[in-house]
Structure formats: structure tokens, C-alpha cells
PDB file of C-alpha atoms and ligand atoms in Angstrom:
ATOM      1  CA  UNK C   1     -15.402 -54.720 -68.819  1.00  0.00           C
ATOM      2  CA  UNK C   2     -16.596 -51.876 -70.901  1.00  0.00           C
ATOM      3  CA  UNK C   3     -14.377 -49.983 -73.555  1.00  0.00           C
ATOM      4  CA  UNK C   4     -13.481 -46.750 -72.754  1.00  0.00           C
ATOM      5  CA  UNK C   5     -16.108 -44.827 -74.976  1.00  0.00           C
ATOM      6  CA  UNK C   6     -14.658 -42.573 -78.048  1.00  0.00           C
ATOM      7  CA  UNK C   7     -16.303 -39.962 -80.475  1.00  0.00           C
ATOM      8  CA  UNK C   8     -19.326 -38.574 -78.252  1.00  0.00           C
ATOM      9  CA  UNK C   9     -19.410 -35.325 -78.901  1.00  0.00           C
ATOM     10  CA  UNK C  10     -18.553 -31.700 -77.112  1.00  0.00           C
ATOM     11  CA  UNK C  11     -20.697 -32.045 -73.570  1.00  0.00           C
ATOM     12  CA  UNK C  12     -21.969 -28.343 -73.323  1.00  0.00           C
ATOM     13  CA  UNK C  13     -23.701 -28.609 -77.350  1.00  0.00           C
ATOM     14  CA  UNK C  14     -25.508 -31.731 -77.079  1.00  0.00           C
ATOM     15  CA  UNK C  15     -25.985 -33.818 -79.669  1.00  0.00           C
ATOM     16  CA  UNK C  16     -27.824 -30.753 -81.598  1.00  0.00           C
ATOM     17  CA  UNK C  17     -31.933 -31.655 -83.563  1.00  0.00           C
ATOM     18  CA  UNK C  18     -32.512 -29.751 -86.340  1.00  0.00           C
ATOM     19  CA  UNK C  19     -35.516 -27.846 -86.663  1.00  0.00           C
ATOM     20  CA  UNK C  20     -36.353 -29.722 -89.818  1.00  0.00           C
ATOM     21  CA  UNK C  21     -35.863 -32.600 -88.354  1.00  0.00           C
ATOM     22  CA  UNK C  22     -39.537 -34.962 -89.609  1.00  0.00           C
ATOM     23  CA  UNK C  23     -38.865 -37.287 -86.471  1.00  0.00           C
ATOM     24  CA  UNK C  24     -39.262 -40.994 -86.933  1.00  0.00           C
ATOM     25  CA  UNK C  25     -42.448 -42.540 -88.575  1.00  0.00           C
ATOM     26  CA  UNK C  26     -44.168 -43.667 -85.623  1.00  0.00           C
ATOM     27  CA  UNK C  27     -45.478 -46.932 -87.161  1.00  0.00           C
ATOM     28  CA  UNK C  28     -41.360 -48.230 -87.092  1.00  0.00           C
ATOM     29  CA  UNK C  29     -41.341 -48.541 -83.369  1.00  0.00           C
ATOM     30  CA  UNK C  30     -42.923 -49.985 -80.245  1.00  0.00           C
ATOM     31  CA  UNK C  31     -45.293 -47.955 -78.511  1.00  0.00           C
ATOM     32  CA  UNK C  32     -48.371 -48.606 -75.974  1.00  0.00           C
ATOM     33  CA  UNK C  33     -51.454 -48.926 -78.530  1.00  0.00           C
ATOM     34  CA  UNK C  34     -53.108 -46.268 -76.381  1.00  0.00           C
ATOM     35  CA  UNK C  35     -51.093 -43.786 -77.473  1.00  0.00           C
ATOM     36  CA  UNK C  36     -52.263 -44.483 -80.971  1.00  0.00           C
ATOM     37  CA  UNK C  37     -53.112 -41.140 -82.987  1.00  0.00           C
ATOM     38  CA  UNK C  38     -51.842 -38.820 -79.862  1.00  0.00           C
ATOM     39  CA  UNK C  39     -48.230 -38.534 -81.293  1.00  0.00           C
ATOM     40  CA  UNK C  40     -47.144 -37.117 -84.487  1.00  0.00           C
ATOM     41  CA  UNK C  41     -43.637 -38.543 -85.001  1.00  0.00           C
ATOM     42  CA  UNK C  42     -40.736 -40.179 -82.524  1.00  0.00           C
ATOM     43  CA  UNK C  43     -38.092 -37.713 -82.058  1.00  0.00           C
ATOM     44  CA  UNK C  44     -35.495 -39.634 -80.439  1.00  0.00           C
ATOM     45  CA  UNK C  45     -35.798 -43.509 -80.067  1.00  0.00           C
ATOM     46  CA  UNK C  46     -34.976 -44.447 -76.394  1.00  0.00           C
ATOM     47  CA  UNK C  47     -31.959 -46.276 -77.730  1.00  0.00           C
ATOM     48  CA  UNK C  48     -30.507 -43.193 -79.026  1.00  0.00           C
ATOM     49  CA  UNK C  49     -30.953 -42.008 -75.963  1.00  0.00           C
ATOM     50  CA  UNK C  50     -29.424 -44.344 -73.860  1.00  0.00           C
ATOM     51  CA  UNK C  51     -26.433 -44.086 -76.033  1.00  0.00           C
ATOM     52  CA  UNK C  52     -26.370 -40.205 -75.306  1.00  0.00           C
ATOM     53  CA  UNK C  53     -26.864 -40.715 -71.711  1.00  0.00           C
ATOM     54  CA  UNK C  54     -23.552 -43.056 -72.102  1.00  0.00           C
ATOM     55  CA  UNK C  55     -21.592 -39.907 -73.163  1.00  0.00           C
ATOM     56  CA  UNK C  56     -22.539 -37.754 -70.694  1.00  0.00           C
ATOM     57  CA  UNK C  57     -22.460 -40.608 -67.771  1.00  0.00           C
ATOM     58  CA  UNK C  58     -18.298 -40.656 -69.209  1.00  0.00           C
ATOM     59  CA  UNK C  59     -18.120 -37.356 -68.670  1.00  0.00           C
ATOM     60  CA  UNK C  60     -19.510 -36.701 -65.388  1.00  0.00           C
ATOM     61  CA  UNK C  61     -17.411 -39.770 -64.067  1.00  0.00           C
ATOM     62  CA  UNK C  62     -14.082 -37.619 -65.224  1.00  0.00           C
ATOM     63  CA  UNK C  63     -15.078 -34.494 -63.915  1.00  0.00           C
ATOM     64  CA  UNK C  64     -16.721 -34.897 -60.482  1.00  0.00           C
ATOM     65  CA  UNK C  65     -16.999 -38.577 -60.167  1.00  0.00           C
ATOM     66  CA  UNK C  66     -14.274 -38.676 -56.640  1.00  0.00           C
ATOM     67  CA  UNK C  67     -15.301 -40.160 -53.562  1.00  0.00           C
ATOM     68  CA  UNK C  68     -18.887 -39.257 -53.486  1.00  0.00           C
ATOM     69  CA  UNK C  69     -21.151 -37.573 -55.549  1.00  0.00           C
ATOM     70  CA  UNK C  70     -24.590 -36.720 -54.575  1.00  0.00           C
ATOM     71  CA  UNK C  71     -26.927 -36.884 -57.161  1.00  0.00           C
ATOM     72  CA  UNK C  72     -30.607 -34.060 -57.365  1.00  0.00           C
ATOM     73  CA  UNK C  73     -32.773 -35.498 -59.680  1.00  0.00           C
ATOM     74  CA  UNK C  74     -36.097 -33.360 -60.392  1.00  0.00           C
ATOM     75  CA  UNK C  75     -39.078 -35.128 -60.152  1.00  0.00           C
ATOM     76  CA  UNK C  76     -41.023 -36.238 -62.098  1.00  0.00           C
ATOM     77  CA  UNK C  77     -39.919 -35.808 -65.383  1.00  0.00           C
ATOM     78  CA  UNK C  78     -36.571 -36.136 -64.687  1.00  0.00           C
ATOM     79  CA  UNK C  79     -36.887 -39.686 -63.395  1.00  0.00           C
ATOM     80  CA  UNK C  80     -35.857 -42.481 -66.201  1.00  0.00           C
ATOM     81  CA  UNK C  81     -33.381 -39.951 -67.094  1.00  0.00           C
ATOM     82  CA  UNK C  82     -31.520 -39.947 -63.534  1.00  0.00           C
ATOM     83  CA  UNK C  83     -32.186 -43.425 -63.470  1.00  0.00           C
ATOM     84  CA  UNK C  84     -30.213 -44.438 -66.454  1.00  0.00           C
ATOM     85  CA  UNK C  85     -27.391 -41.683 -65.960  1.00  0.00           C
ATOM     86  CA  UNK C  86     -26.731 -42.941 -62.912  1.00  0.00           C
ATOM     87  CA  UNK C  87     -27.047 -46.653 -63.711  1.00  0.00           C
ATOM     88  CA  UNK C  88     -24.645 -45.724 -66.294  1.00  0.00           C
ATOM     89  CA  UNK C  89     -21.870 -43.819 -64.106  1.00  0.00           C
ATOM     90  CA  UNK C  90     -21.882 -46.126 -61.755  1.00  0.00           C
ATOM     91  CA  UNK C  91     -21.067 -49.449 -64.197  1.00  0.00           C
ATOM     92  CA  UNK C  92     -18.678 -47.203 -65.867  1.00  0.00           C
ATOM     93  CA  UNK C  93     -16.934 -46.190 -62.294  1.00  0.00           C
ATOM     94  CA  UNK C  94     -16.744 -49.984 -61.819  1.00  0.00           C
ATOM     95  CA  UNK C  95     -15.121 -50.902 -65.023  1.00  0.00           C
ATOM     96  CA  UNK C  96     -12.304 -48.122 -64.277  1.00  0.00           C
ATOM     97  CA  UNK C  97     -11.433 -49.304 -61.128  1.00  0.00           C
ATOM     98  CA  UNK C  98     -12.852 -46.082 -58.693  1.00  0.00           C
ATOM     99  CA  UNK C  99     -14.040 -45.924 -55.517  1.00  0.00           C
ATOM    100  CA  UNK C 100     -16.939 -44.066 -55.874  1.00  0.00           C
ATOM    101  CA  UNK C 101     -20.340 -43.234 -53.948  1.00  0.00           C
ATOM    102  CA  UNK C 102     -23.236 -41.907 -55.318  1.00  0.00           C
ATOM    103  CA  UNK C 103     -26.244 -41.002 -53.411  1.00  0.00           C
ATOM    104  CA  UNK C 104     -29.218 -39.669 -55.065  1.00  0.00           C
ATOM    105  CA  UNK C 105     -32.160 -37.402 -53.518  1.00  0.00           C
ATOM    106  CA  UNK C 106     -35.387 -35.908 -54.818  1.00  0.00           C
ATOM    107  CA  UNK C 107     -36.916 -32.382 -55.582  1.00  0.00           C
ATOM    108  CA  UNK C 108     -40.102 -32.227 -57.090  1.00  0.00           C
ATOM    109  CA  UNK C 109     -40.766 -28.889 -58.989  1.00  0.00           C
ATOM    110  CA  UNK C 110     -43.817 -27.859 -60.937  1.00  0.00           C
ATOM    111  CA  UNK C 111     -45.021 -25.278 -63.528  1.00  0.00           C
ATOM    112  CA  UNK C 112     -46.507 -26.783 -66.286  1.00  0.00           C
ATOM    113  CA  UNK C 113     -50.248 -26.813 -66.929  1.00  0.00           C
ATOM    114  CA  UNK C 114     -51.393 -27.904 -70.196  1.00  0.00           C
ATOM    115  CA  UNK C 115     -48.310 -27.455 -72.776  1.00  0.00           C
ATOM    116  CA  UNK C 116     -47.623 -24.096 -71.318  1.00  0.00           C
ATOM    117  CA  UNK C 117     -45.563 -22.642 -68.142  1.00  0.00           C
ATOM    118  CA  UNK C 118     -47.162 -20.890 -65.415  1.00  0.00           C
ATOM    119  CA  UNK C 119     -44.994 -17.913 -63.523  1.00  0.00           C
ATOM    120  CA  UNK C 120     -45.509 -20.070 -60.210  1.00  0.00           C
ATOM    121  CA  UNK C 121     -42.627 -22.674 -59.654  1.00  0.00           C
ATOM    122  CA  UNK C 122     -43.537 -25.003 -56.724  1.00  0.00           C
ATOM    123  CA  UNK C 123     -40.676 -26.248 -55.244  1.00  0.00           C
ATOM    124  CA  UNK C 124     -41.876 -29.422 -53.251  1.00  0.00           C
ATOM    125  CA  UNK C 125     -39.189 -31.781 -51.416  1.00  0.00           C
ATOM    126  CA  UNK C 126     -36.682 -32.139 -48.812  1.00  0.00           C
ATOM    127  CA  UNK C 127     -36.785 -28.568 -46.935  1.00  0.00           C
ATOM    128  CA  UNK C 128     -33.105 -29.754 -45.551  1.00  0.00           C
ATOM    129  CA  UNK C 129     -30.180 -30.884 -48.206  1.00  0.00           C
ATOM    130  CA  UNK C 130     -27.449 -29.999 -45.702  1.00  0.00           C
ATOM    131  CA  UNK C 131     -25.750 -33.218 -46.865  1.00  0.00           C
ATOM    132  CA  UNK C 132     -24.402 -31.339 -49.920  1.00  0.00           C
ATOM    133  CA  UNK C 133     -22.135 -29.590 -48.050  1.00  0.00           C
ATOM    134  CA  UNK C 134     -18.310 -29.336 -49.021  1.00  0.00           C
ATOM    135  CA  UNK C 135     -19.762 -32.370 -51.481  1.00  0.00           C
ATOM    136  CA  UNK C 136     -19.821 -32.872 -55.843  1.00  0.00           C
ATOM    137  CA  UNK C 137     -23.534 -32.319 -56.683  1.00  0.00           C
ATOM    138  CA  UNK C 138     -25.354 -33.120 -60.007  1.00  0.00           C
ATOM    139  CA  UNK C 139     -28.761 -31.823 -60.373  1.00  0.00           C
ATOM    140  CA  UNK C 140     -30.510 -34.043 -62.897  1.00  0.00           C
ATOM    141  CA  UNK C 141     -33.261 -32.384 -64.995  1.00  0.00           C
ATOM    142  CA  UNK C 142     -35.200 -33.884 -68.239  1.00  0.00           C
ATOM    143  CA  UNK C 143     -35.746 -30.592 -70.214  1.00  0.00           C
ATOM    144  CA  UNK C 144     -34.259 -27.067 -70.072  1.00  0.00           C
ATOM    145  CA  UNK C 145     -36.051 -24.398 -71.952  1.00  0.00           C
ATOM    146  CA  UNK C 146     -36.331 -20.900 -70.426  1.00  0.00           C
ATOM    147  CA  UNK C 147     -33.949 -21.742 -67.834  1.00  0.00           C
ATOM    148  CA  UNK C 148     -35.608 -20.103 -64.897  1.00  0.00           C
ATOM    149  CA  UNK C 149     -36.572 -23.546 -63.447  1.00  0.00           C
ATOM    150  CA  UNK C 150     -32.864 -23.974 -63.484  1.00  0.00           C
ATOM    151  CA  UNK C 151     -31.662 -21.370 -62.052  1.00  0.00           C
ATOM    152  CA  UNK C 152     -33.847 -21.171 -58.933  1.00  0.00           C
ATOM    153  CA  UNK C 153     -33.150 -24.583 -58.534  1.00  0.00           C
ATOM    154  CA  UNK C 154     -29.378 -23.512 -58.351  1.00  0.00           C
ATOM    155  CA  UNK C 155     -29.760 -20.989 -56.138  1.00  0.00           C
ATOM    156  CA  UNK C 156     -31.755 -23.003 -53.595  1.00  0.00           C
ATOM    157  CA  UNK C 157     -28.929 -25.830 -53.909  1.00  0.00           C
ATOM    158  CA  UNK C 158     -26.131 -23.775 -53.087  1.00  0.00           C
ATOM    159  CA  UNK C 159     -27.307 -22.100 -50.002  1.00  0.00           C
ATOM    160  CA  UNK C 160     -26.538 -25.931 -48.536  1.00  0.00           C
ATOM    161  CA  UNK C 161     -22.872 -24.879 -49.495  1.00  0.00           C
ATOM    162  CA  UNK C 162     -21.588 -27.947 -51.799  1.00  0.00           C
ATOM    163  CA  UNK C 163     -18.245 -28.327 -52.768  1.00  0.00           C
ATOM    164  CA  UNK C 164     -19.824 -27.678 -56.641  1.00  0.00           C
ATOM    165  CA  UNK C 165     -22.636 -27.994 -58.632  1.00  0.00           C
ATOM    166  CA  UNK C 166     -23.355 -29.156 -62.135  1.00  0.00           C
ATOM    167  CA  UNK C 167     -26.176 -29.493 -63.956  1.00  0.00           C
ATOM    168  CA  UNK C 168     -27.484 -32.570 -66.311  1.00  0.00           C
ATOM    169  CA  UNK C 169     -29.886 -31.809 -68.780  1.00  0.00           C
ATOM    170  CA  UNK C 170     -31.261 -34.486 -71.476  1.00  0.00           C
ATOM    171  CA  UNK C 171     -33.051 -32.026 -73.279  1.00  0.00           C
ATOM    172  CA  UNK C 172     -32.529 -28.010 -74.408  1.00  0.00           C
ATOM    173  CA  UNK C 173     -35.190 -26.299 -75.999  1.00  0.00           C
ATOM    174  CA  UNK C 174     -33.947 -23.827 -78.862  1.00  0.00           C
ATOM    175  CA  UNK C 175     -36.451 -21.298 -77.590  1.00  0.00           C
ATOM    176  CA  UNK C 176     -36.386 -17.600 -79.409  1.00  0.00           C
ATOM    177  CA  UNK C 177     -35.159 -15.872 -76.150  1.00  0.00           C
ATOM    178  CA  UNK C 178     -32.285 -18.440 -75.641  1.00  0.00           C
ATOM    179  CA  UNK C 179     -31.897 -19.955 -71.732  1.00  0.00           C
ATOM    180  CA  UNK C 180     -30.743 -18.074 -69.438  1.00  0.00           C
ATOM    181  CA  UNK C 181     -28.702 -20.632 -67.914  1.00  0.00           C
ATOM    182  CA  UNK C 182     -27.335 -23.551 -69.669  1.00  0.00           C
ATOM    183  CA  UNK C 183     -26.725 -26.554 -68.458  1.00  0.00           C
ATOM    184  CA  UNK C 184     -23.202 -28.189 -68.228  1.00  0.00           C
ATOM    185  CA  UNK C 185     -24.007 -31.674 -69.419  1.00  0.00           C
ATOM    186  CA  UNK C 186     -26.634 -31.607 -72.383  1.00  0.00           C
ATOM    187  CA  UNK C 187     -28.119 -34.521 -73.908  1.00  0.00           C
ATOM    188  CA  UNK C 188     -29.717 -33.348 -76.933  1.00  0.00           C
ATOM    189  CA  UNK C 189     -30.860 -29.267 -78.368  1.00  0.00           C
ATOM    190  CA  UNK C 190     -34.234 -29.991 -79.625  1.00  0.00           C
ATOM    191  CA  UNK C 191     -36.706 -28.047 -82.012  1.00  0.00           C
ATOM    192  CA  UNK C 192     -39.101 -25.632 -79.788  1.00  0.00           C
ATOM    193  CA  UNK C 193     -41.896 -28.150 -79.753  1.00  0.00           C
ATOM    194  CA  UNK C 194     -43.729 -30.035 -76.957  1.00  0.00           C
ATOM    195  CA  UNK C 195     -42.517 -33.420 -76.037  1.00  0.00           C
ATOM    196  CA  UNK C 196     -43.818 -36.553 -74.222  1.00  0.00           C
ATOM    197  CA  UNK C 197     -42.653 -39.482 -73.222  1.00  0.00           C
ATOM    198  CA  UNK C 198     -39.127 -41.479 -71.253  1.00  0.00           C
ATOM    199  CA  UNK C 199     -41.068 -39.766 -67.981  1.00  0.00           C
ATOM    200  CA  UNK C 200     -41.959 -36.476 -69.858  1.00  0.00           C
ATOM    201  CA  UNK C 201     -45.919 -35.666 -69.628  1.00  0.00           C
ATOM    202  CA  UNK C 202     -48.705 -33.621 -70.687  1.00  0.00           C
ATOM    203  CA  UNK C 203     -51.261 -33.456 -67.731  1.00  0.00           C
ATOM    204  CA  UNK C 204     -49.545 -36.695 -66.451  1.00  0.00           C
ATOM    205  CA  UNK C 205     -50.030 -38.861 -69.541  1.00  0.00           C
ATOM    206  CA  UNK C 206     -47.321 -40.278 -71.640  1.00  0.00           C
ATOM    207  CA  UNK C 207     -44.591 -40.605 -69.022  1.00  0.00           C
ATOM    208  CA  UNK C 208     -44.932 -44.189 -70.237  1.00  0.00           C
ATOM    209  CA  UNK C 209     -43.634 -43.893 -73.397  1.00  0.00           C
ATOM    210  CA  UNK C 210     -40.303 -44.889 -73.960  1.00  0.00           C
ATOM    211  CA  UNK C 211     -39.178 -43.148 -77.032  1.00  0.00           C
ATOM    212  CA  UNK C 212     -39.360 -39.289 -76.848  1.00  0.00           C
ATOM    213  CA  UNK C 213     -42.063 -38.063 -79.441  1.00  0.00           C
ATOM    214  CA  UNK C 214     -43.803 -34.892 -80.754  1.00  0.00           C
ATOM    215  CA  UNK C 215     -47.362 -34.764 -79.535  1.00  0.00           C
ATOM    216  CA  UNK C 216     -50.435 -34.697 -82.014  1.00  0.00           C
ATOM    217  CA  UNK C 217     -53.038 -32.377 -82.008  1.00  0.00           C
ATOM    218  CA  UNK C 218     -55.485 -34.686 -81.378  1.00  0.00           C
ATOM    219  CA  UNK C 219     -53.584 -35.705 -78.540  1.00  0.00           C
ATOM    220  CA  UNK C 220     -53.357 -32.414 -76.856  1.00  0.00           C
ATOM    221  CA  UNK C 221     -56.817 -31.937 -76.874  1.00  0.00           C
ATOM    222  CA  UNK C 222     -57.949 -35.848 -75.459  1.00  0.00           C
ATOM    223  CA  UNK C 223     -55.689 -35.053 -72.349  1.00  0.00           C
ATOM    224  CA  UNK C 224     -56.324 -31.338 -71.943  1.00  0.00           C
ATOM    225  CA  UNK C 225     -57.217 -29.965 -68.401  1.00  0.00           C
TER     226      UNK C 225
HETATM  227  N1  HPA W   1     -42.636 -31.613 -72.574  1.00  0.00           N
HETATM  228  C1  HPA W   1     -42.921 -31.968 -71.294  1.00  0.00           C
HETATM  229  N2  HPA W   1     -42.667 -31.191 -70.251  1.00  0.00           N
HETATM  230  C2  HPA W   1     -42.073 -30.001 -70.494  1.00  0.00           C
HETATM  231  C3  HPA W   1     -41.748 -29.594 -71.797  1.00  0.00           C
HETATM  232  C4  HPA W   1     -42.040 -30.437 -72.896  1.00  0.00           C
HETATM  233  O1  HPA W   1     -41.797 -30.142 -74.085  1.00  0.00           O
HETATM  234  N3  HPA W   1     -41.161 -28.376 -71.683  1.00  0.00           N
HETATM  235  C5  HPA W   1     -41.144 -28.089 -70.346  1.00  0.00           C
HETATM  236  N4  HPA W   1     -41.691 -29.056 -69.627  1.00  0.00           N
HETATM  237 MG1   MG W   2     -44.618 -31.880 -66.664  1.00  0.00          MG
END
């Protein structure tokens, strides 16, 4: 039996990361030794974030958590993150007693090259999500910045016609421009800065990092394309 969780804070904000924030010294945590002089500074240790994910896991269980709730989580970087949300929703659903099934699919999107975003999006993954219809869904993303990913992503999910959509997102960017779309869960509003690791990459490296952390310099240009 868990306790019924009190004091997480307002869903939409996130749990908000100054811009001043320094990060974590590095040398307090564990991290793969070949990572060694690629990141600066840990932003958020992965136990902060599973306590975050908690929060929003409570959340989602009030709000759409009925009968069945079908779960979109956007590969890859939004993998440990769907992972643990729904780990979490679903032990949470059990402790309160509810009868509820989740059932989780996979979109694979892509439009980073380097540390920048390219105008194409590439959405690759099941052509037919017709088992949305008339149900909850939950698209789970790891990072929101621009918010274009977002809101194609949106648009392509409710041509299936679901009963409603919501988004997840661990991570906002506080970009100049501001998102277009927000999402309606939000993990954390972070510094406009590019982060690796808890299944976020550069050029596919770092996914394996558990803690999310600031890259270096020197680590953008070992794993540049
Ligand atoms: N890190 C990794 N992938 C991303 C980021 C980031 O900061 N922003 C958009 N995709
Ligand atoms: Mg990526």
C-alpha cells in the first residue's frame, strides 16, 4: 500500500529549473566512466526524477485513468520516461483499488541532427492507431521545446477519433519564442540548453545515462556527425 501522495506541485508548471541553476557536480554521482569529460554538470539526478514522474503518474490516474487508457509513447527518447510513468500509474491504480487497463503503443519521430532541429519531422510507426477510438489517450514525450513536434503529433492522433488526448512531457525547454503548444502534464521547465541522458541522445550516445546532464563541449564535438 502506497500513501496517497501530497505537496507535488501545479501539473501544467512543472517543477520549474532556473536558468542559473550550476547543475550537480558531476563527480557526486554514478555515471558510466565513458562518459567521463563529455558532461558538464547533472541537471536532474534520476531520483529526482522518478519522484516527479510520481506526481504526474497521480495525476494522470485522477484525470483519465477509467477503464482503459492507451498510452503513445515517442520513441526513442521518450522511452525510460513512459516506462516509469506507466510503471508508476499502474502500482498507484492498484493501491486505490481501480480497475484499470493500460495499453501502450509506439511512434517513432525524428528531427534532430547534431544538437540542432531540422524542418523535416519523420513520423515512423504504426500507419493504423484506430484503437484510440472513443478511448483516453496519453502521448508520452521526453522533451518539449518548440512544440511543433507536438502538435503534429496531435493532429495525426486525433484523426483516429479518441475519446481525448493529453499530453506527458518530462521536460519543457524555456526557449525565447515560447512553445506553441504546451503540454498538459510537465515534468520539469528546464534552462534552453542541450541535454543527454534517462534515453535522451546526441547522435545516439548517452541514452545510457541515468541522470539527466548538460553536455560538455568536448563532448559535442567526440560524438558529432
Ligand atoms: N536533448 C536531446 N534531444 C533533444 C533535446 C535535448 O536537449 N531537445 C530536443 N531534442
Ligand atoms: Mg534525439
Amino acid at each position: 500500500m502506497t500513501d496517497r501522495l501530497v505537496g507535488c506541485v501545479q501539473k501544467e508548471e512543472g517543477l520549474v529549473i532556473p536558468d542559473d541553476w550550476p547543475g550537480y557536480n558531476l563527480e557526486l554521482f554514478n555515471y558510466p566512466e565513458h562518459y567521463r569529460g563529455d558532461i558538464e554538470s547533472v541537471l536532474i539526478p534520476h531520483g529526482v526524477i522518478m519522484n516527479r514522474i510520481e506526481c504526474l503518474a497521480r495525476d494522470i490516474l485522477e484525470e483519465i485513468g477509467h477503464h482503459t487508457l492507451m498510452v503513445l509513447c515517442v520513441l526513442k527518447g521518450g522511452y525510460k520516461f513512459c516506462s516509469d510513468l506507466v510503471d508508476s500509474i499502474k502500482s498507484q491504480s492498484r493501491s486505490t483499488n481501480r480497475q484499470l487497463t493500460t495499453r501502450v503503443e509506439f511512434i517513432r519521430l525524428k528531427s534532430y541532427l547534431n544538437d540542432r532541429s531540422t524542418e523535416d519531422l519523420h513520423i515512423i510507426g504504426p500507419e493504423d492507431l484506430s484503437i484510440f477510438k472513443g478511448k483516453n489517450v496519453l502521448i508520452v514525450e521526453a522533451i518539449v521545446d518548440t512544440g511543433k513536434t507536438m502538435k503534429a503529433l496531435l493532429q495525426h492522433v486525433k484523426m483516429f477519433q479518441p475519446k481525448a488526448v493529453k499530453v506527458a512531457g518530462l521536460l519543457v525547454k524555456r526557449i525565447p519564442k515560447g512553445s506553441e503548444t504546451l503540454p498538459d502534464y510537465v515534468g520539469f521547465v528546464i534552462p534552453n540548453r542541450f541535454v543527454v541522458g534517462y534515453a535522451l541522445d546526441y547522435n545516439e550516445y548517452f541514452r545510457d545515462l541515468n541522470h539527466i546532464c548538460v553536455i560538455s563541449e568536448t563532448g559535442k564535438q567526440k560524438y558529432k556527425v
